[in-house]
Every structure is written in structure tokens, then in C-alpha cells.
PDB file of C-alpha atoms in Angstrom:
ATOM      1  CA  UNK J   1       5.508 111.222 141.113  1.00 83.00           C
ATOM      2  CA  UNK J   2       6.010 110.999 144.831  1.00 93.00           C
ATOM      3  CA  UNK J   3       4.715 108.545 147.424  1.00 95.00           C
ATOM      4  CA  UNK J   4       4.792 108.353 151.199  1.00 94.00           C
ATOM      5  CA  UNK J   5       4.531 105.160 153.180  1.00 95.00           C
ATOM      6  CA  UNK J   6       4.727 104.778 156.960  1.00 94.00           C
ATOM      7  CA  UNK J   7       8.526 104.645 156.825  1.00 95.00           C
ATOM      8  CA  UNK J   8       9.546 105.870 153.378  1.00 97.00           C
ATOM      9  CA  UNK J   9       9.451 108.810 151.023  1.00 96.00           C
ATOM     10  CA  UNK J  10       9.647 107.674 147.407  1.00 98.00           C
ATOM     11  CA  UNK J  11      10.578 110.278 144.827  1.00 97.00           C
ATOM     12  CA  UNK J  12      12.384 110.602 141.519  1.00 97.00           C
ATOM     13  CA  UNK J  13      16.145 110.633 141.827  1.00 97.00           C
ATOM     14  CA  UNK J  14      17.882 113.986 141.629  1.00 97.00           C
ATOM     15  CA  UNK J  15      21.410 114.618 140.446  1.00 97.00           C
ATOM     16  CA  UNK J  16      22.520 115.428 144.016  1.00 97.00           C
ATOM     17  CA  UNK J  17      21.571 111.819 144.917  1.00 97.00           C
ATOM     18  CA  UNK J  18      24.355 110.470 142.685  1.00 98.00           C
ATOM     19  CA  UNK J  19      27.014 110.007 145.418  1.00 98.00           C
ATOM     20  CA  UNK J  20      24.657 108.111 147.733  1.00 97.00           C
ATOM     21  CA  UNK J  21      23.267 106.092 144.823  1.00 98.00           C
ATOM     22  CA  UNK J  22      26.750 105.129 143.642  1.00 98.00           C
ATOM     23  CA  UNK J  23      27.772 104.071 147.152  1.00 97.00           C
ATOM     24  CA  UNK J  24      24.630 101.984 147.722  1.00 97.00           C
ATOM     25  CA  UNK J  25      24.548 100.180 144.371  1.00 96.00           C
ATOM     26  CA  UNK J  26      28.340  99.964 144.248  1.00 95.00           C
ATOM     27  CA  UNK J  27      28.216  97.448 147.097  1.00 96.00           C
ATOM     28  CA  UNK J  28      29.051  94.093 145.463  1.00 95.00           C
ATOM     29  CA  UNK J  29      26.333  92.326 147.474  1.00 95.00           C
ATOM     30  CA  UNK J  30      23.702  94.668 145.985  1.00 96.00           C
ATOM     31  CA  UNK J  31      25.204  94.844 142.502  1.00 95.00           C
ATOM     32  CA  UNK J  32      25.266  91.065 142.009  1.00 94.00           C
ATOM     33  CA  UNK J  33      21.468  90.928 142.321  1.00 94.00           C
ATOM     34  CA  UNK J  34      20.836  93.541 139.609  1.00 93.00           C
ATOM     35  CA  UNK J  35      20.701  92.752 135.924  1.00 90.00           C
ATOM     36  CA  UNK J  36      21.011  96.275 134.508  1.00 89.00           C
ATOM     37  CA  UNK J  37      23.585  98.044 136.707  1.00 94.00           C
ATOM     38  CA  UNK J  38      27.163  98.017 135.374  1.00 92.00           C
ATOM     39  CA  UNK J  39      30.043  96.758 137.479  1.00 91.00           C
ATOM     40  CA  UNK J  40      31.819  98.475 138.994  1.00 93.00           C
ATOM     41  CA  UNK J  41      29.107 101.092 139.618  1.00 96.00           C
ATOM     42  CA  UNK J  42      30.523 104.609 139.681  1.00 96.00           C
ATOM     43  CA  UNK J  43      29.183 108.081 140.338  1.00 97.00           C
ATOM     44  CA  UNK J  44      29.158 108.617 136.566  1.00 98.00           C
ATOM     45  CA  UNK J  45      26.889 105.543 136.234  1.00 97.00           C
ATOM     46  CA  UNK J  46      24.591 106.964 138.917  1.00 98.00           C
ATOM     47  CA  UNK J  47      24.483 110.325 137.125  1.00 98.00           C
ATOM     48  CA  UNK J  48      23.669 108.613 133.812  1.00 97.00           C
ATOM     49  CA  UNK J  49      20.844 106.665 135.491  1.00 97.00           C
ATOM     50  CA  UNK J  50      19.453 109.807 137.114  1.00 98.00           C
ATOM     51  CA  UNK J  51      19.492 111.605 133.739  1.00 97.00           C
ATOM     52  CA  UNK J  52      17.389 108.941 131.982  1.00 96.00           C
ATOM     53  CA  UNK J  53      14.006 110.108 130.720  1.00 94.00           C
ATOM     54  CA  UNK J  54      11.051 108.938 132.780  1.00 91.00           C
ATOM     55  CA  UNK J  55       7.985 107.341 131.197  1.00 93.00           C
ATOM     56  CA  UNK J  56       5.012 109.125 132.841  1.00 91.00           C
ATOM     57  CA  UNK J  57       2.991 105.967 133.616  1.00 94.00           C
ATOM     58  CA  UNK J  58       5.959 103.960 134.909  1.00 96.00           C
ATOM     59  CA  UNK J  59       7.335 105.307 138.199  1.00 96.00           C
ATOM     60  CA  UNK J  60      11.077 104.936 138.808  1.00 97.00           C
ATOM     61  CA  UNK J  61      11.759 106.185 142.320  1.00 98.00           C
ATOM     62  CA  UNK J  62      14.382 106.268 145.031  1.00 98.00           C
ATOM     63  CA  UNK J  63      13.285 105.361 148.545  1.00 98.00           C
ATOM     64  CA  UNK J  64      14.426 107.397 151.550  1.00 97.00           C
ATOM     65  CA  UNK J  65      13.746 106.857 155.231  1.00 95.00           C
ATOM     66  CA  UNK J  66      11.314 109.280 156.829  1.00 85.00           C
ATOM     67  CA  UNK J  67      13.216 110.316 159.915  1.00 80.00           C
ATOM     68  CA  UNK J  68      13.572 113.321 162.187  1.00 79.00           C
ATOM     69  CA  UNK J  69      17.047 113.917 160.734  1.00 81.00           C
ATOM     70  CA  UNK J  70      18.348 113.914 157.189  1.00 84.00           C
ATOM     71  CA  UNK J  71      16.703 111.284 154.990  1.00 88.00           C
ATOM     72  CA  UNK J  72      18.841 108.257 154.175  1.00 95.00           C
ATOM     73  CA  UNK J  73      18.765 106.446 150.834  1.00 97.00           C
ATOM     74  CA  UNK J  74      17.306 102.986 151.429  1.00 97.00           C
ATOM     75  CA  UNK J  75      16.938 101.763 147.850  1.00 98.00           C
ATOM     76  CA  UNK J  76      15.091 102.160 144.621  1.00 98.00           C
ATOM     77  CA  UNK J  77      11.964 100.759 143.038  1.00 98.00           C
ATOM     78  CA  UNK J  78      10.260 101.182 139.722  1.00 97.00           C
ATOM     79  CA  UNK J  79       8.421  99.837 136.749  1.00 97.00           C
ATOM     80  CA  UNK J  80      10.158  99.487 133.404  1.00 96.00           C
ATOM     81  CA  UNK J  81       9.592  97.805 130.071  1.00 95.00           C
ATOM     82  CA  UNK J  82      11.544  94.632 129.374  1.00 90.00           C
ATOM     83  CA  UNK J  83      13.078  93.795 125.985  1.00 87.00           C
ATOM     84  CA  UNK J  84       9.667  92.645 124.723  1.00 91.00           C
ATOM     85  CA  UNK J  85       7.825  95.759 125.939  1.00 93.00           C
ATOM     86  CA  UNK J  86       6.148  94.099 128.937  1.00 95.00           C
ATOM     87  CA  UNK J  87       6.040  96.004 132.219  1.00 97.00           C
ATOM     88  CA  UNK J  88       8.299  94.608 134.900  1.00 97.00           C
ATOM     89  CA  UNK J  89       8.805  95.550 138.551  1.00 98.00           C
ATOM     90  CA  UNK J  90      12.363  96.099 139.721  1.00 97.00           C
ATOM     91  CA  UNK J  91      13.795  97.079 143.084  1.00 98.00           C
ATOM     92  CA  UNK J  92      16.955  97.088 145.147  1.00 97.00           C
ATOM     93  CA  UNK J  93      17.709  97.813 148.784  1.00 98.00           C
ATOM     94  CA  UNK J  94      21.029  99.014 150.242  1.00 98.00           C
ATOM     95  CA  UNK J  95      22.618  96.316 152.376  1.00 97.00           C
ATOM     96  CA  UNK J  96      22.197  98.054 155.796  1.00 96.00           C
ATOM     97  CA  UNK J  97      18.414  97.928 155.238  1.00 97.00           C
ATOM     98  CA  UNK J  98      18.036  94.282 154.167  1.00 97.00           C
ATOM     99  CA  UNK J  99      15.467  92.235 156.027  1.00 96.00           C
ATOM    100  CA  UNK J 100      13.485  95.211 157.361  1.00 97.00           C
ATOM    101  CA  UNK J 101      10.551  95.089 154.935  1.00 97.00           C
ATOM    102  CA  UNK J 102      11.559  98.175 152.951  1.00 97.00           C
ATOM    103  CA  UNK J 103      11.481  96.390 149.566  1.00 98.00           C
ATOM    104  CA  UNK J 104       7.919  95.222 150.135  1.00 98.00           C
ATOM    105  CA  UNK J 105       6.833  98.646 151.388  1.00 97.00           C
ATOM    106  CA  UNK J 106       8.404 100.529 148.472  1.00 98.00           C
ATOM    107  CA  UNK J 107       7.211  98.070 145.839  1.00 98.00           C
ATOM    108  CA  UNK J 108       3.660  98.120 147.184  1.00 97.00           C
ATOM    109  CA  UNK J 109       3.610 101.925 146.754  1.00 97.00           C
ATOM    110  CA  UNK J 110       5.098 101.772 143.247  1.00 97.00           C
ATOM    111  CA  UNK J 111       2.649  99.071 142.167  1.00 97.00           C
ATOM    112  CA  UNK J 112      -0.252 101.197 143.458  1.00 96.00           C
ATOM    113  CA  UNK J 113       1.005 104.167 141.461  1.00 96.00           C
ATOM    114  CA  UNK J 114       1.351 102.077 138.321  1.00 95.00           C
ATOM    115  CA  UNK J 115      -2.089 100.549 138.677  1.00 95.00           C
ATOM    116  CA  UNK J 116      -3.602 104.011 139.281  1.00 95.00           C
ATOM    117  CA  UNK J 117      -2.070 105.002 135.928  1.00 94.00           C
ATOM    118  CA  UNK J 118      -3.737 102.049 134.209  1.00 95.00           C
ATOM    119  CA  UNK J 119      -0.715  99.729 134.090  1.00 96.00           C
ATOM    120  CA  UNK J 120      -1.683  96.044 134.196  1.00 93.00           C
ATOM    121  CA  UNK J 121      -0.056  92.653 133.724  1.00 95.00           C
ATOM    122  CA  UNK J 122       3.046  93.571 135.692  1.00 97.00           C
ATOM    123  CA  UNK J 123       5.733  90.917 135.827  1.00 97.00           C
ATOM    124  CA  UNK J 124       8.810  90.464 137.942  1.00 97.00           C
ATOM    125  CA  UNK J 125      11.759  88.158 138.361  1.00 96.00           C
ATOM    126  CA  UNK J 126      14.594  87.420 140.709  1.00 96.00           C
ATOM    127  CA  UNK J 127      17.859  85.571 140.453  1.00 97.00           C
ATOM    128  CA  UNK J 128      17.510  82.012 141.737  1.00 96.00           C
ATOM    129  CA  UNK J 129      20.213  82.543 144.367  1.00 96.00           C
ATOM    130  CA  UNK J 130      18.358  85.525 145.875  1.00 96.00           C
ATOM    131  CA  UNK J 131      15.370  83.895 147.630  1.00 95.00           C
ATOM    132  CA  UNK J 132      14.724  87.007 149.764  1.00 96.00           C
ATOM    133  CA  UNK J 133      13.573  88.785 146.610  1.00 96.00           C
ATOM    134  CA  UNK J 134      11.180  85.922 145.905  1.00 96.00           C
ATOM    135  CA  UNK J 135       9.726  86.395 149.388  1.00 96.00           C
ATOM    136  CA  UNK J 136       9.132  90.077 148.605  1.00 97.00           C
ATOM    137  CA  UNK J 137       7.338  89.197 145.378  1.00 97.00           C
ATOM    138  CA  UNK J 138       5.121  86.641 147.119  1.00 97.00           C
ATOM    139  CA  UNK J 139       4.170  89.176 149.817  1.00 96.00           C
ATOM    140  CA  UNK J 140       3.157  91.545 147.023  1.00 97.00           C
ATOM    141  CA  UNK J 141       0.912  88.877 145.535  1.00 96.00           C
ATOM    142  CA  UNK J 142       3.088  87.765 142.644  1.00 97.00           C
ATOM    143  CA  UNK J 143       2.968  84.090 141.653  1.00 96.00           C
ATOM    144  CA  UNK J 144       5.872  82.040 140.353  1.00 96.00           C
ATOM    145  CA  UNK J 145       5.036  81.111 136.759  1.00 95.00           C
ATOM    146  CA  UNK J 146       7.043  77.895 136.879  1.00 96.00           C
ATOM    147  CA  UNK J 147       9.421  79.375 134.295  1.00 96.00           C
ATOM    148  CA  UNK J 148      13.082  80.165 134.682  1.00 96.00           C
ATOM    149  CA  UNK J 149      15.107  82.048 132.100  1.00 95.00           C
ATOM    150  CA  UNK J 150      18.757  82.968 131.822  1.00 96.00           C
ATOM    151  CA  UNK J 151      19.406  86.704 132.263  1.00 94.00           C
ATOM    152  CA  UNK J 152      22.687  88.464 132.003  1.00 93.00           C
ATOM    153  CA  UNK J 153      23.794  90.221 135.172  1.00 93.00           C
ATOM    154  CA  UNK J 154      26.195  93.071 134.492  1.00 89.00           C
ATOM    155  CA  UNK J 155      27.194  92.942 138.179  1.00 88.00           C
ATOM    156  CA  UNK J 156      28.332  89.331 137.814  1.00 92.00           C
ATOM    157  CA  UNK J 157      29.344  89.554 134.163  1.00 92.00           C
ATOM    158  CA  UNK J 158      27.528  86.264 133.668  1.00 95.00           C
ATOM    159  CA  UNK J 159      24.187  84.732 132.800  1.00 96.00           C
ATOM    160  CA  UNK J 160      22.152  83.740 135.839  1.00 96.00           C
ATOM    161  CA  UNK J 161      18.952  81.735 136.300  1.00 97.00           C
ATOM    162  CA  UNK J 162      16.034  84.112 136.892  1.00 97.00           C
ATOM    163  CA  UNK J 163      12.689  82.904 138.264  1.00 97.00           C
ATOM    164  CA  UNK J 164       9.731  84.626 136.589  1.00 97.00           C
ATOM    165  CA  UNK J 165       6.652  85.896 138.430  1.00 97.00           C
ATOM    166  CA  UNK J 166       3.303  87.385 137.425  1.00 96.00           C
ATOM    167  CA  UNK J 167       0.689  89.351 139.325  1.00 92.00           C
ATOM    168  CA  UNK J 168      -1.660  87.502 141.649  1.00 80.00           C
ATOM    169  CA  UNK J 169      -3.380  88.377 144.930  1.00 63.00           C
ATOM    170  CA  UNK J 170      -1.331  90.148 147.637  1.00 53.00           C
ATOM    171  CA  UNK J 171      -0.708  88.357 150.902  1.00 50.00           C
ATOM    172  CA  UNK J 172      -1.531  90.462 153.926  1.00 47.00           C
ATOM    173  CA  UNK J 173       1.359  90.165 156.347  1.00 43.00           C
ATOM    174  CA  UNK J 174       0.250  92.402 159.178  1.00 40.00           C
ATOM    175  CA  UNK J 175       2.625  90.812 161.689  1.00 43.00           C
ATOM    176  CA  UNK J 176       5.790  92.397 160.293  1.00 41.00           C
ATOM    177  CA  UNK J 177       7.940  93.062 163.388  1.00 43.00           C
ATOM    178  CA  UNK J 178       9.849  95.813 161.576  1.00 42.00           C
ATOM    179  CA  UNK J 179       6.659  97.881 161.500  1.00 44.00           C
ATOM    180  CA  UNK J 180       6.489  97.961 165.338  1.00 47.00           C
ATOM    181  CA  UNK J 181       9.216 100.605 165.328  1.00 44.00           C
ATOM    182  CA  UNK J 182       6.990 102.920 163.294  1.00 44.00           C
ATOM    183  CA  UNK J 183       3.665 102.673 165.140  1.00 49.00           C
ATOM    184  CA  UNK J 184       3.564 106.439 165.669  1.00 47.00           C
ATOM    185  CA  UNK J 185       3.934 107.150 161.936  1.00 46.00           C
ATOM    186  CA  UNK J 186       1.201 104.657 161.067  1.00 44.00           C
ATOM    187  CA  UNK J 187      -1.231 106.090 163.632  1.00 48.00           C
ATOM    188  CA  UNK J 188      -0.914 109.604 162.214  1.00 44.00           C
TER     189      UNK J 188
END
């Protein structure tokens, strides 16, 4: 599975992505917001992640900038099954790209791919001390369920409050200033 958005190319991770993946997730500020990534995050961890089998209906993709030069790893986004078998959205963005709308853009593409494959009732969550992730989920149309659960974060080596979300109606935020830089790509 591949997807293109105005600013991103989303594709499965390849083994040659391991160094960039390890560097991006190995950043403590990124790692602390992930529940499944071990700390510290090494190239061997990245290689193990990249070698995982992929469920055909649940995309798990890396996001790269679409630039004139070499693509740069921006983050990752995918759908996975939680411990109870429910489908959950997960994503991360490398710190240099925070606040630029890449998480919303990547997740919107991944959700479209999942829905096209017949996946429904997608859930999501974010750690309570990461409100930016909650903003992403709201832009995508997820609603806070009113429930919070404790989830273990390998990056923190601790249990953390996680706010739980479910699918709703997407908010259309067409006034995203980050998109102004990419008008030419959107017009094409």
C-alpha cells in the first residue's frame, strides 16, 4: 500500500529506512509519547519493526516529505489491533516536523485506506500530557469517549493516563497555514 498527499509519500517501511527510523523514534521527546516502542530505541529495534508482518487490510506506513531532493522521514502512521482485537489508529511525527499538520495529513490518508478496505469502528488514544495528539484526533473527526485508561509506555517505563477516542465526523480545517507552502502541489 502506498499513498500520496499534497506533501507526503506514505509507504511501507523498508530495511534501508532503519537508520532514519531509529534516529527519529530514538528522540526522547518522540519516544515518551509512544506506548509500543522500547526505550532506548536502537537500529536493531527499527529493523525488528520493519520486519514485522503486515496485515493486508491494516496499513502501517512511514511518511516521507515529497520534495525536489531526497525524501526525508517525517513520521509513521498505521492501523493495528489492540489487545482486544479492536482496530486502533497510531501515529508519530519526528520532532523537527511537529506543528506542521503532517500527523493529520498522514492519518487522514491511512484512515481512507483502511475504510476503503472495509475497516470500521476505528479507535484511537493519546497520553493525557500530549494534547497536540488530541487536536490531531479531533481534526480527523474522532470524539473523546469520556474514558481514560492507564497504558504502559515503554518509552517512559511507566503507566500513563490515556484518553480514548472513537470515530465521529471529520472537522474541515481548510485554513491550515502550513498548507500555504504547498499550493503548487495541491493545484497539480
